[in-house]
Amino acid sequence: MTVQPINTLPFISRRSTVYGTHAMIASSQPLATQAGLDILRKGGNAADAAVAVAAALNVTEPGSTGIGGDAFCLFYEAKTGKVKGLNGSGRTPTALTLNLIRQDKSISGTSLPANSIHAVTVPGAAAAWVDTVEQFGSGKVDLTTILTPAIDLAENGFPVSHISAHSWQEEASELKMTNDSNEWLIDNARAPEEGEIMTIPTLAKTFRALAKEGKKGFYEGEIGSAIIQTLRSRGSAMTAEDLAEHTSEMIEPISLDYHDWTIWQIPPNGQGITTLMALGIIEQLEELGLVDFEKIEQGSADHLHVVTEALRIAFSDTRHWVSDPSVVQVPTEQLLDKAYLRSRASQLFDMHKRNATLARGDVVAGNTVYFSVVDEEGNACSFINSIFMHFGSHIVVNDTGIVLHNRGCNFVLQEDHPNCLGPHKRPYHTIIPSMITNQGQLEACFGVMGAFMQPQGQVQVVLNLKHFANRPQHALDFPRLCVAPPLPTKTKTALSPNAYNFTEVSDSVLYLEDGVSEESQRELEARGHVCYRLHHHQRAMFGRGQLIRASVDPRTGCRVLAAGSDPRGDGCASGW
């Protein structure tokens, strides 16, 4: 018998859509899904359960997410039919300027290196967890109860899953090199193997402190002091005042109608507007008679070309304009205006060839985990938490279990750019939860993690649900594409590190997941697309989605929840 090595990802199993009538959770780790279900059974609602899942994912999938990163949340309130939002992204230090960056001779080009200490912005996740519970929670369970499942996993141990083990091993040497001692490595030497028990008691201690002392204790107490000491010792401009001044922002979500669905997103500094613009461009192409999904097969060259070009057109605007609206004016309304989207669609799209000269439009500027929760009352929480690149900055705050993110890599080091790095500023943010309503009723709670893949994955999932596959698991299973920078010239097989700093779309290429037909690839190449096909663990580039769909059984009138969990991850959907 041949044992499949960990560096392959054969996808030899299958998944069915999971159904329930009361509540449902879908996440990328089964133990995290179970943590959320425990809170629902204790009387918590979707928001309470979401925070429990976030904390459990910090333990079980530490390379992707954690309390040392940022978080965004969309909450659907069943009794009012309203969608509310929370922006939990952190800002740069007040003393960090572009001039200060230019004095560092090790930094060149248009973005911060992944290992730059200046890429560490204020971690917003801790405040986001507390504020999600306070603003949207049931009031029936406290934060100690909510964090208890994660604390138990961290203290008593958990078996490491396949995909998490693989990515953990890839980062082990960097973790060891970056820290004198490392709580996330066994004996400070190696990553855990698949199925091996891992404990992280220092993180349990941090969670207990957050539950007891709240945001103030985290940002201004011993944990905050440890974060500042760790950062300052490495040359960061971060101060205790920068941490103390951090707050989450309650925001009004933005939306766009696609057919009879309303798609909801967090506004800039999040990139969710890219999803809305791409879907709006596609709908304009449909109205112009240039695209007819009744005549287009899923996975065909026509289908993939339409998605690719709509995304490239959207990115040509959003990669320029999206920034922190509290610092610079972001033309959100103009970018989502249907007349503007129609002009972009009609002028820039050609079904027969790739547009090689895309540029932003003429408007006036005024690694990550995603999971989805729907509770018994019909509330839904679309939540995403991230430390950006895998294991973020790789910096572990001593005796806390906190891995700090490197979200500042999303800034542009170009003085006249809206997303230019500056003091007390939030960067263009890749993490974007999403939601779909239909005439005020919840249709779906979903998202796809994966840096600049996130809006691309969302567009593909929405189109799959609307035109090709109404079952959530099926919609997630379809092979995907990703528009990203080309591979480095010296690299034959690895993913481009520039995929995390995607700014220009004119030279972008198309990555196709194994499963897209060779015929479709040949036709795309004939239309001018440069295509790369990715296999095994390289397929991580296409993100990992979670999706819960709500409907009403026409015969009995009972609510039906249907959920899917991405086969590219270790997770599952579960409910009752």
Coordinates of C-alpha atoms in Angstrom, one line a residue:
M1 CA 0.0 0.0 0.0
T2 CA 1.3 3.5 -0.9
V3 CA 0.9 6.1 1.8
Q4 CA 0.1 9.6 0.5
P5 CA 2.8 12.0 1.6
I6 CA 1.8 15.2 3.4
N7 CA 3.0 17.4 0.5
T8 CA 0.2 16.1 -1.7
L9 CA -3.5 17.0 -1.5
P10 CA -5.3 14.3 -3.5
F11 CA -9.0 15.3 -2.8
I12 CA -10.0 11.6 -2.8
S13 CA -13.0 12.1 -0.5
R14 CA -16.3 13.9 -1.1
R15 CA -18.6 16.0 1.0
S16 CA -22.4 16.4 1.0
T17 CA -24.3 19.6 1.9
V18 CA -25.1 19.5 5.6
Y19 CA -28.7 20.2 6.5
G20 CA -30.5 21.4 9.7
T21 CA -33.5 23.3 10.9
H22 CA -32.3 25.1 14.1
A23 CA -28.7 26.3 13.8
M24 CA -25.6 25.8 11.7
I25 CA -21.8 26.6 11.8
A26 CA -19.3 26.1 9.0
S27 CA -15.6 26.7 9.7
S28 CA -12.2 25.4 8.6
Q29 CA -11.6 23.3 11.7
P30 CA -14.1 20.7 13.1
L31 CA -13.0 21.5 16.7
A32 CA -13.7 25.2 16.1
T33 CA -17.1 24.4 14.6
Q34 CA -17.9 22.3 17.7
A35 CA -16.8 25.2 20.0
G36 CA -19.4 27.4 18.4
L37 CA -22.1 24.8 18.6
D38 CA -21.3 24.5 22.4
I39 CA -22.1 28.2 22.8
L40 CA -25.3 28.0 20.8
R41 CA -26.5 25.1 23.0
K42 CA -25.7 27.2 26.1
G43 CA -28.1 29.9 24.8
G44 CA -25.7 32.1 22.9
N45 CA -26.6 33.6 19.5
A46 CA -24.7 33.7 16.2
A47 CA -22.4 36.5 17.4
D48 CA -21.5 34.8 20.6
A49 CA -20.7 31.5 18.7
A50 CA -18.7 33.4 16.1
V51 CA -16.3 34.6 18.8
A52 CA -16.0 31.1 20.2
V53 CA -15.1 29.8 16.8
A54 CA -12.6 32.6 16.2
A55 CA -10.8 31.8 19.5
A56 CA -10.8 28.1 18.8
L57 CA -9.4 28.7 15.3
N58 CA -6.6 30.8 16.9
V59 CA -5.6 27.6 18.8
T60 CA -6.1 25.0 16.1
E61 CA -5.1 26.9 13.0
P62 CA -2.6 29.4 14.3
G63 CA -0.8 30.1 11.0
S64 CA -4.0 31.7 9.6
T65 CA -5.6 33.6 12.4
G66 CA -5.4 34.8 15.9
I67 CA -5.8 37.5 18.5
G68 CA -2.7 39.2 17.2
G69 CA -4.4 40.0 14.0
D70 CA -7.6 41.9 12.8
A71 CA -11.2 40.9 12.4
F72 CA -14.3 42.1 10.5
C73 CA -17.9 41.1 11.1
L74 CA -21.3 41.3 9.4
F75 CA -24.3 40.6 11.6
Y76 CA -27.8 39.9 10.3
E77 CA -30.5 40.7 12.9
A78 CA -33.4 38.5 12.2
K79 CA -36.0 40.5 14.1
T80 CA -35.4 43.7 12.0
G81 CA -33.9 42.2 8.8
K82 CA -31.0 44.6 9.1
V83 CA -27.4 43.9 8.3
K84 CA -24.9 45.6 10.6
G85 CA -21.1 45.8 10.4
L86 CA -18.0 46.0 12.6
N87 CA -14.5 47.0 11.3
G88 CA -11.9 45.5 13.7
S89 CA -8.8 46.5 11.8
G90 CA -5.9 48.2 13.5
R91 CA -3.9 51.3 12.6
T92 CA -0.2 52.2 12.1
P93 CA 1.8 53.8 14.9
T94 CA 1.3 57.6 15.1
A95 CA 5.0 58.0 14.7
L96 CA 5.3 55.9 11.5
T97 CA 5.8 58.0 8.4
L98 CA 6.9 57.3 4.9
N99 CA 10.1 59.4 5.6
L100 CA 10.9 57.1 8.5
I101 CA 10.5 54.1 6.2
R102 CA 12.8 55.6 3.6
Q103 CA 15.5 55.9 6.2
D104 CA 15.6 52.1 6.5
K105 CA 18.0 51.1 3.7
S106 CA 16.7 47.5 3.8
I107 CA 13.3 48.6 2.5
S108 CA 12.9 49.4 -1.2
G109 CA 10.2 49.1 -3.8
T110 CA 6.5 49.8 -3.4
S111 CA 5.6 47.7 -0.4
L112 CA 7.0 46.7 3.0
P113 CA 8.9 43.4 3.2
A114 CA 6.9 40.6 4.9
N115 CA 9.4 40.5 7.8
S116 CA 9.6 44.2 8.4
I117 CA 8.8 45.2 12.0
H118 CA 6.9 48.2 10.5
A119 CA 4.4 45.9 8.9
V120 CA 3.0 45.1 12.3
T121 CA 0.0 47.4 12.9
V122 CA -2.1 47.5 16.0
P123 CA -3.9 44.1 16.4
G124 CA -7.6 44.8 16.3
A125 CA -9.0 41.3 16.9
A126 CA -9.2 41.4 20.7
A127 CA -11.3 44.5 20.7
A128 CA -13.4 43.1 17.8
W129 CA -14.1 39.9 19.8
V130 CA -15.3 41.9 22.8
D131 CA -17.3 44.4 20.7
T132 CA -19.0 41.7 18.6
V133 CA -20.3 40.1 21.9
E134 CA -21.3 43.5 23.4
Q135 CA -22.9 44.9 20.2
F136 CA -24.5 41.8 18.7
G137 CA -24.4 39.1 21.3
S138 CA -27.4 37.5 23.1
G139 CA -26.5 38.8 26.6
K140 CA -27.1 35.3 27.9
V141 CA -23.4 34.1 27.9
D142 CA -20.4 36.0 29.1
L143 CA -17.0 36.2 27.5
T144 CA -15.5 33.7 29.9
T145 CA -18.1 31.1 28.8
I146 CA -17.5 32.0 25.1
L147 CA -13.7 31.5 25.4
T148 CA -13.8 28.4 27.5
P149 CA -13.8 25.9 24.6
A150 CA -10.7 27.5 23.2
I151 CA -9.1 27.7 26.6
D152 CA -9.7 24.0 27.0
L153 CA -8.2 23.2 23.6
A154 CA -5.1 25.3 24.4
E155 CA -4.5 23.9 27.8
N156 CA -5.4 20.2 27.3
G157 CA -4.3 19.9 23.8
F158 CA -5.7 19.1 20.3
P159 CA -4.6 16.8 17.5
V160 CA -3.3 18.8 14.6
S161 CA -5.1 18.4 11.3
H162 CA -3.6 17.6 7.9
I163 CA -3.6 21.0 6.1
S164 CA -2.7 22.9 9.2
A165 CA 0.2 20.5 9.9
H166 CA 1.6 21.0 6.3
S167 CA 1.5 24.8 6.5
W168 CA 2.9 24.8 10.0
Q169 CA 5.9 22.8 8.9
E170 CA 6.6 25.2 6.1
E171 CA 6.9 28.1 8.6
A172 CA 8.8 26.3 11.3
S173 CA 12.3 27.5 10.4
E174 CA 11.1 31.1 10.1
L175 CA 9.3 30.9 13.5
K176 CA 12.5 29.5 15.1
M177 CA 14.7 32.1 13.4
T178 CA 12.5 35.0 14.4
N179 CA 12.1 34.2 18.1
D180 CA 14.6 33.2 20.8
S181 CA 11.9 30.8 22.3
N182 CA 8.8 29.8 20.5
E183 CA 5.6 28.5 22.1
W184 CA 4.2 27.4 18.8
L185 CA 7.1 24.9 18.1
I186 CA 7.5 21.6 20.0
D187 CA 10.8 21.9 22.1
N188 CA 11.4 25.2 20.3
A189 CA 12.6 23.1 17.3
R190 CA 9.8 21.7 15.1
A191 CA 6.2 22.0 14.0
P192 CA 3.7 19.3 15.2
E193 CA 3.0 16.4 12.9
E194 CA -0.4 15.6 11.6
G195 CA -2.4 14.0 14.4
E196 CA 0.1 15.0 17.1
I197 CA -1.2 16.6 20.2
M198 CA -0.3 20.3 20.6
T199 CA -0.8 22.5 23.7
I200 CA -0.4 26.2 24.1
P201 CA -1.1 27.1 27.7
T202 CA 0.2 30.7 27.4
L203 CA -2.6 31.5 24.9
A204 CA -5.1 30.1 27.3
K205 CA -3.8 32.5 29.9
T206 CA -4.2 35.4 27.4
F207 CA -7.8 34.4 26.7
R208 CA -8.5 34.3 30.4
A209 CA -7.1 37.7 30.9
L210 CA -9.2 39.1 28.0
A211 CA -12.3 37.5 29.5
K212 CA -11.6 39.0 32.9
E213 CA -10.1 42.4 32.1
G214 CA -11.7 43.1 28.7
K215 CA -10.3 45.4 26.1
K216 CA -8.6 47.8 28.5
G217 CA -6.8 44.9 30.2
F218 CA -5.6 43.6 26.8
Y219 CA -4.4 46.9 25.3
E220 CA -3.3 48.7 28.4
G221 CA -2.4 45.9 30.9
E222 CA 0.3 43.4 31.1
I223 CA -0.5 41.9 27.6
G224 CA -0.2 45.4 26.0
S225 CA 3.0 46.0 27.8
A226 CA 4.4 42.7 26.5
I227 CA 3.4 43.5 23.0
I228 CA 5.1 47.0 23.1
Q229 CA 8.2 45.5 24.7
T230 CA 8.4 42.9 21.9
L231 CA 7.9 45.4 19.1
R232 CA 10.1 48.2 20.5
S233 CA 13.0 45.8 21.0
R234 CA 12.9 45.1 17.3
G235 CA 12.8 48.7 16.2
S236 CA 9.0 49.4 15.9
A237 CA 7.6 52.9 16.3
M238 CA 4.6 51.5 18.2
T239 CA 3.9 53.0 21.6
A240 CA 1.6 52.1 24.5
E241 CA -0.6 55.1 23.5
D242 CA -1.1 53.6 20.0
L243 CA -2.5 50.4 21.6
A244 CA -4.5 52.3 24.2
E245 CA -6.2 54.5 21.5
H246 CA -7.4 51.5 19.4
T247 CA -11.1 51.1 18.9
S248 CA -13.3 49.0 16.7
E249 CA -15.6 50.9 14.3
M250 CA -19.3 50.2 14.0
I251 CA -20.0 50.8 10.3
E252 CA -22.9 50.8 7.8
P253 CA -22.3 48.0 5.3
I254 CA -22.3 48.6 1.6
S255 CA -24.4 46.6 -0.8
L256 CA -25.2 45.9 -4.5
D257 CA -28.2 44.1 -6.0
Y258 CA -27.3 41.2 -8.3
H259 CA -30.6 39.9 -9.9
D260 CA -32.9 39.4 -6.9
W261 CA -30.2 39.2 -4.3
T262 CA -28.6 41.9 -2.3
I263 CA -24.9 41.3 -1.7
W264 CA -23.5 42.9 1.5
Q265 CA -19.9 43.9 2.3
I266 CA -17.8 45.9 4.8
P267 CA -16.9 49.2 3.1
P268 CA -13.3 50.4 2.6
N269 CA -10.7 50.1 4.0
G270 CA -11.9 46.5 3.2
Q271 CA -11.8 45.2 -0.4
G272 CA -15.3 43.9 -0.4
I273 CA -16.2 46.6 -2.9
T274 CA -14.2 44.6 -5.4
T275 CA -16.8 41.8 -5.1
L276 CA -19.6 44.2 -5.6
M277 CA -18.0 45.9 -8.6
A278 CA -17.2 42.7 -10.3
L279 CA -20.8 41.4 -9.9
G280 CA -22.2 44.7 -11.0
I281 CA -20.0 44.6 -14.1
I282 CA -21.2 41.1 -14.9
E283 CA -24.8 42.1 -14.5
Q284 CA -24.3 45.0 -16.9
L285 CA -22.8 42.6 -19.4
E286 CA -25.9 40.4 -19.0
E287 CA -28.2 43.4 -19.5
L288 CA -26.2 44.5 -22.6
G289 CA -26.7 41.1 -24.1
L290 CA -23.0 40.3 -24.0
V291 CA -23.3 37.5 -21.5
D292 CA -26.1 34.9 -21.1
F293 CA -25.5 32.3 -18.4
E294 CA -28.3 30.2 -19.7
K295 CA -26.0 29.4 -22.6
I296 CA -22.7 29.3 -20.7
E297 CA -21.4 26.1 -19.1
Q298 CA -19.8 26.3 -15.6
G299 CA -16.0 26.0 -16.0
S300 CA -16.1 26.7 -19.8
A301 CA -13.7 29.2 -21.3
D302 CA -16.5 31.7 -21.7
H303 CA -17.5 31.5 -18.0
L304 CA -13.9 31.8 -16.8
H305 CA -13.1 34.7 -19.2
V306 CA -16.2 36.6 -18.0
V307 CA -15.2 36.2 -14.4
T308 CA -11.5 37.0 -15.0
E309 CA -12.1 40.2 -17.0
A310 CA -14.8 41.5 -14.6
L311 CA -12.4 41.0 -11.7
R312 CA -9.5 42.6 -13.5
I313 CA -11.7 45.6 -14.3
A314 CA -12.9 45.9 -10.7
F315 CA -9.3 45.5 -9.3
S316 CA -8.0 48.2 -11.6
D317 CA -10.1 50.6 -9.6
T318 CA -10.1 49.2 -6.1
R319 CA -6.4 48.5 -5.9
H320 CA -5.9 52.3 -6.4
W321 CA -8.8 53.8 -4.5
V322 CA -9.4 51.6 -1.5
S323 CA -7.7 53.0 1.6
D324 CA -8.7 54.3 5.1
P325 CA -11.6 56.6 4.6
S326 CA -10.9 58.4 7.8
V327 CA -7.6 59.6 6.3
V328 CA -8.3 60.0 2.6
Q329 CA -11.5 60.3 0.5
V330 CA -12.6 57.0 -1.0
P331 CA -15.2 57.3 -3.9
T332 CA -17.3 54.3 -2.8
E333 CA -20.6 55.6 -4.1
Q334 CA -19.1 56.5 -7.5
L335 CA -17.4 53.2 -7.9
L336 CA -20.7 51.3 -7.2
D337 CA -22.8 53.6 -9.4
K338 CA -24.6 51.4 -12.0
A339 CA -24.0 53.9 -14.8
Y340 CA -20.3 53.8 -14.0
L341 CA -20.2 50.0 -13.9
R342 CA -22.1 49.9 -17.2
S343 CA -19.6 52.2 -18.9
R344 CA -16.7 50.2 -17.6
A345 CA -18.3 46.9 -18.8
S346 CA -19.2 48.2 -22.3
Q347 CA -15.8 49.9 -22.9
L348 CA -13.4 47.4 -21.4
F349 CA -14.9 43.9 -21.9
D350 CA -14.4 41.8 -25.0
M351 CA -15.6 38.2 -25.0
H352 CA -13.0 37.2 -27.5
K353 CA -9.8 38.6 -25.9
R354 CA -8.1 39.7 -22.8
N355 CA -7.9 43.5 -22.2
A356 CA -4.1 44.2 -21.9
T357 CA -4.4 47.9 -21.2
L358 CA -6.6 48.2 -18.1
A359 CA -6.4 51.4 -16.0
R360 CA -8.4 52.9 -13.3
G361 CA -11.5 54.8 -14.2
D362 CA -12.3 58.5 -14.1
V363 CA -13.9 59.0 -10.8
V364 CA -13.5 61.8 -8.3
A365 CA -12.2 60.6 -4.9
G366 CA -14.3 61.9 -2.2
N367 CA -3.8 33.9 5.6
T368 CA -6.9 34.3 7.3
V369 CA -9.9 32.2 8.4
Y370 CA -13.5 32.7 7.5
F371 CA -16.5 31.1 9.2
S372 CA -20.3 31.4 9.1
V373 CA -22.9 31.0 11.9
V374 CA -26.7 31.0 11.8
D375 CA -28.5 30.6 15.1
E376 CA -32.0 29.3 16.1
E377 CA -33.5 32.8 16.0
G378 CA -32.4 33.3 12.4
N379 CA -29.6 35.7 13.3
A380 CA -26.4 35.3 11.2
C381 CA -22.8 36.3 11.8
S382 CA -20.3 36.4 8.9
F383 CA -16.9 36.7 10.6
I384 CA -13.4 36.8 9.3
N385 CA -10.2 36.9 11.4
S386 CA -6.6 37.0 10.1
I387 CA -2.9 37.6 10.7
F388 CA -2.4 38.1 6.9
M389 CA 0.5 36.0 5.7
H390 CA 1.0 32.6 7.1
F391 CA 2.0 33.1 10.8
G392 CA 1.9 36.8 10.0
S393 CA 5.1 38.5 11.1
H394 CA 6.3 35.3 12.8
I395 CA 6.8 37.4 15.9
V396 CA 5.5 35.7 19.0
V397 CA 4.9 37.9 22.1
N398 CA 6.7 36.2 25.0
D399 CA 4.6 34.2 27.4
T400 CA 1.3 35.2 25.7
G401 CA 0.9 32.8 22.8
I402 CA 0.1 35.9 20.6
V403 CA 1.4 35.8 17.0
L404 CA 1.5 39.3 15.6
H405 CA 0.2 40.0 12.1
N406 CA 2.0 41.9 9.3
R407 CA -1.0 43.7 7.8
G408 CA 1.0 46.8 7.0
C409 CA 2.4 44.9 4.0
N410 CA -0.8 46.0 2.2
F411 CA 0.2 49.7 2.2
V412 CA 1.8 51.2 -0.9
L413 CA 5.1 53.1 -0.4
Q414 CA 4.2 55.7 -3.0
E415 CA 3.6 59.2 -1.8
D416 CA 0.8 60.2 -4.2
H417 CA -1.1 56.9 -3.7
P418 CA -4.4 56.9 -1.6
N419 CA -3.2 53.7 0.1
C420 CA 0.3 55.1 0.9
L421 CA 1.6 54.3 4.3
G422 CA 1.1 57.0 6.9
P423 CA 0.7 57.7 10.6
H424 CA -2.4 56.3 12.5
K425 CA -3.8 54.8 9.3
R426 CA -5.5 51.5 8.4
P427 CA -4.3 49.8 5.2
Y428 CA -6.2 48.4 2.3
H429 CA -7.6 45.3 3.9
T430 CA -8.1 41.9 2.2
I431 CA -10.4 40.2 4.7
I432 CA -14.0 40.5 3.8
P433 CA -17.1 38.7 5.3
S434 CA -20.1 38.7 3.1
M435 CA -23.8 38.0 3.2
I436 CA -26.8 37.8 0.8
T437 CA -30.3 38.8 1.5
N438 CA -33.5 38.5 -0.6
Q439 CA -36.1 41.2 0.1
G440 CA -34.8 41.6 3.6
Q441 CA -34.6 37.9 4.4
L442 CA -31.4 36.0 4.9
E443 CA -30.4 34.1 1.8
A444 CA -26.8 33.1 2.6
C445 CA -24.0 33.8 5.0
F446 CA -20.6 33.2 3.4
G447 CA -17.1 34.1 2.7
V448 CA -13.8 32.9 1.1
M449 CA -10.5 33.5 2.8
G450 CA -7.2 34.0 1.0
A451 CA -5.7 37.6 0.6
F452 CA -6.6 39.0 -2.9
M453 CA -8.4 35.7 -3.7
Q454 CA -11.2 36.7 -1.3
P455 CA -13.4 38.9 -3.7
Q456 CA -12.5 36.5 -6.5
G457 CA -13.7 33.5 -4.6
Q458 CA -16.8 35.3 -3.5
V459 CA -17.8 36.3 -7.1
Q460 CA -17.3 32.7 -8.2
V461 CA -19.3 31.3 -5.3
V462 CA -22.2 33.8 -5.9
L463 CA -22.3 32.9 -9.6
N464 CA -22.2 29.2 -8.9
L465 CA -25.1 29.6 -6.5
K466 CA -27.2 31.8 -8.8
H467 CA -26.5 30.1 -12.1
F468 CA -24.9 26.7 -11.7
A469 CA -25.3 25.0 -8.4
N470 CA -27.8 26.0 -5.7
R471 CA -26.4 23.5 -3.1
P472 CA -23.7 25.1 -0.9
Q473 CA -21.2 22.3 -0.9
H474 CA -21.4 22.0 -4.7
A475 CA -20.9 25.7 -5.1
L476 CA -17.7 25.5 -3.0
D477 CA -16.4 22.4 -4.7
F478 CA -16.2 23.8 -8.2
P479 CA -12.6 24.4 -9.4
R480 CA -11.6 28.1 -9.2
L481 CA -9.4 30.7 -10.9
C482 CA -7.3 33.4 -9.4
V483 CA -6.1 36.6 -11.0
A484 CA -2.6 37.5 -9.6
P485 CA 0.9 38.7 -10.5
P486 CA 3.1 36.3 -12.6
L487 CA 5.5 33.8 -11.1
P488 CA 9.0 35.2 -10.3
T489 CA 11.4 34.4 -13.1
K490 CA 13.5 32.2 -10.9
T491 CA 10.5 30.2 -9.7
K492 CA 9.1 27.2 -11.5
T493 CA 6.5 25.9 -9.1
A494 CA 6.1 28.1 -6.0
L495 CA 3.4 30.7 -5.7
S496 CA 4.4 34.3 -6.3
P497 CA 5.2 36.2 -3.1
N498 CA 3.9 39.3 -5.0
A499 CA 0.4 37.8 -4.7
Y500 CA 0.2 39.6 -1.3
N501 CA 1.1 42.9 -2.9
F502 CA -1.1 42.9 -5.9
T503 CA -1.4 46.4 -7.3
E504 CA -1.3 46.4 -11.1
V505 CA -3.7 44.2 -13.2
S506 CA -2.3 45.0 -16.6
D507 CA 0.4 42.4 -16.2
S508 CA -1.7 39.9 -14.2
V509 CA -1.8 36.2 -15.1
L510 CA -4.4 33.6 -14.5
Y511 CA -3.9 30.7 -12.1
L512 CA -6.3 27.7 -12.7
E513 CA -7.1 25.1 -10.2
D514 CA -6.5 21.5 -11.1
G515 CA -9.9 20.4 -12.3
V516 CA -10.4 23.1 -14.9
S517 CA -10.4 21.4 -18.2
E518 CA -7.4 21.5 -20.5
E519 CA -9.8 22.6 -23.3
S520 CA -10.9 25.6 -21.3
Q521 CA -7.3 26.5 -20.5
R522 CA -6.3 26.3 -24.2
E523 CA -9.2 28.6 -25.2
L524 CA -8.3 31.1 -22.5
E525 CA -4.7 31.2 -23.7
A526 CA -6.0 31.8 -27.2
R527 CA -7.8 34.9 -25.9
G528 CA -4.5 36.2 -24.5
H529 CA -4.5 34.9 -20.9
V530 CA -1.2 33.5 -19.5
C531 CA -2.3 30.5 -17.5
Y532 CA -0.7 28.5 -14.7
R533 CA -2.2 25.3 -13.4
L534 CA -1.8 24.5 -9.7
H535 CA -1.9 21.1 -8.0
H536 CA -2.0 19.6 -4.5
H537 CA -1.2 22.1 -1.7
Q538 CA -0.6 24.9 -4.2
R539 CA -4.4 24.9 -4.4
A540 CA -4.4 26.9 -1.2
M541 CA -4.1 29.9 -3.4
F542 CA -7.8 29.5 -4.3
G543 CA -8.9 30.2 -0.7
R544 CA -11.2 28.3 1.6
G545 CA -14.9 29.2 1.8
Q546 CA -17.7 28.5 4.2
L547 CA -21.3 28.9 3.3
I548 CA -24.7 28.6 5.0
R549 CA -27.9 29.1 3.0
A550 CA -31.3 29.6 4.5
S551 CA -34.7 28.8 2.9
V552 CA -38.2 27.8 3.8
D553 CA -39.6 24.3 3.1
P554 CA -42.7 25.0 0.9
R555 CA -44.7 22.1 2.2
T556 CA -44.2 22.5 6.0
G557 CA -43.1 26.2 6.3
C558 CA -40.1 25.1 8.3
R559 CA -36.8 26.9 8.0
V560 CA -34.1 24.8 6.3
L561 CA -30.4 25.6 6.8
A562 CA -28.0 24.1 4.2
A563 CA -24.2 24.4 4.7
G564 CA -21.0 23.6 2.9
S565 CA -17.3 23.7 4.0
D566 CA -14.5 24.1 1.5
P567 CA -12.7 20.8 0.6
R568 CA -9.5 22.9 0.4
G569 CA -9.5 23.1 4.2
D570 CA -9.7 20.8 7.2
G571 CA -13.1 22.0 8.3
C572 CA -16.7 21.0 8.3
A573 CA -20.2 22.3 8.7
S574 CA -22.4 21.0 11.5
G575 CA -25.7 21.9 13.1
W576 CA -29.0 20.5 14.1

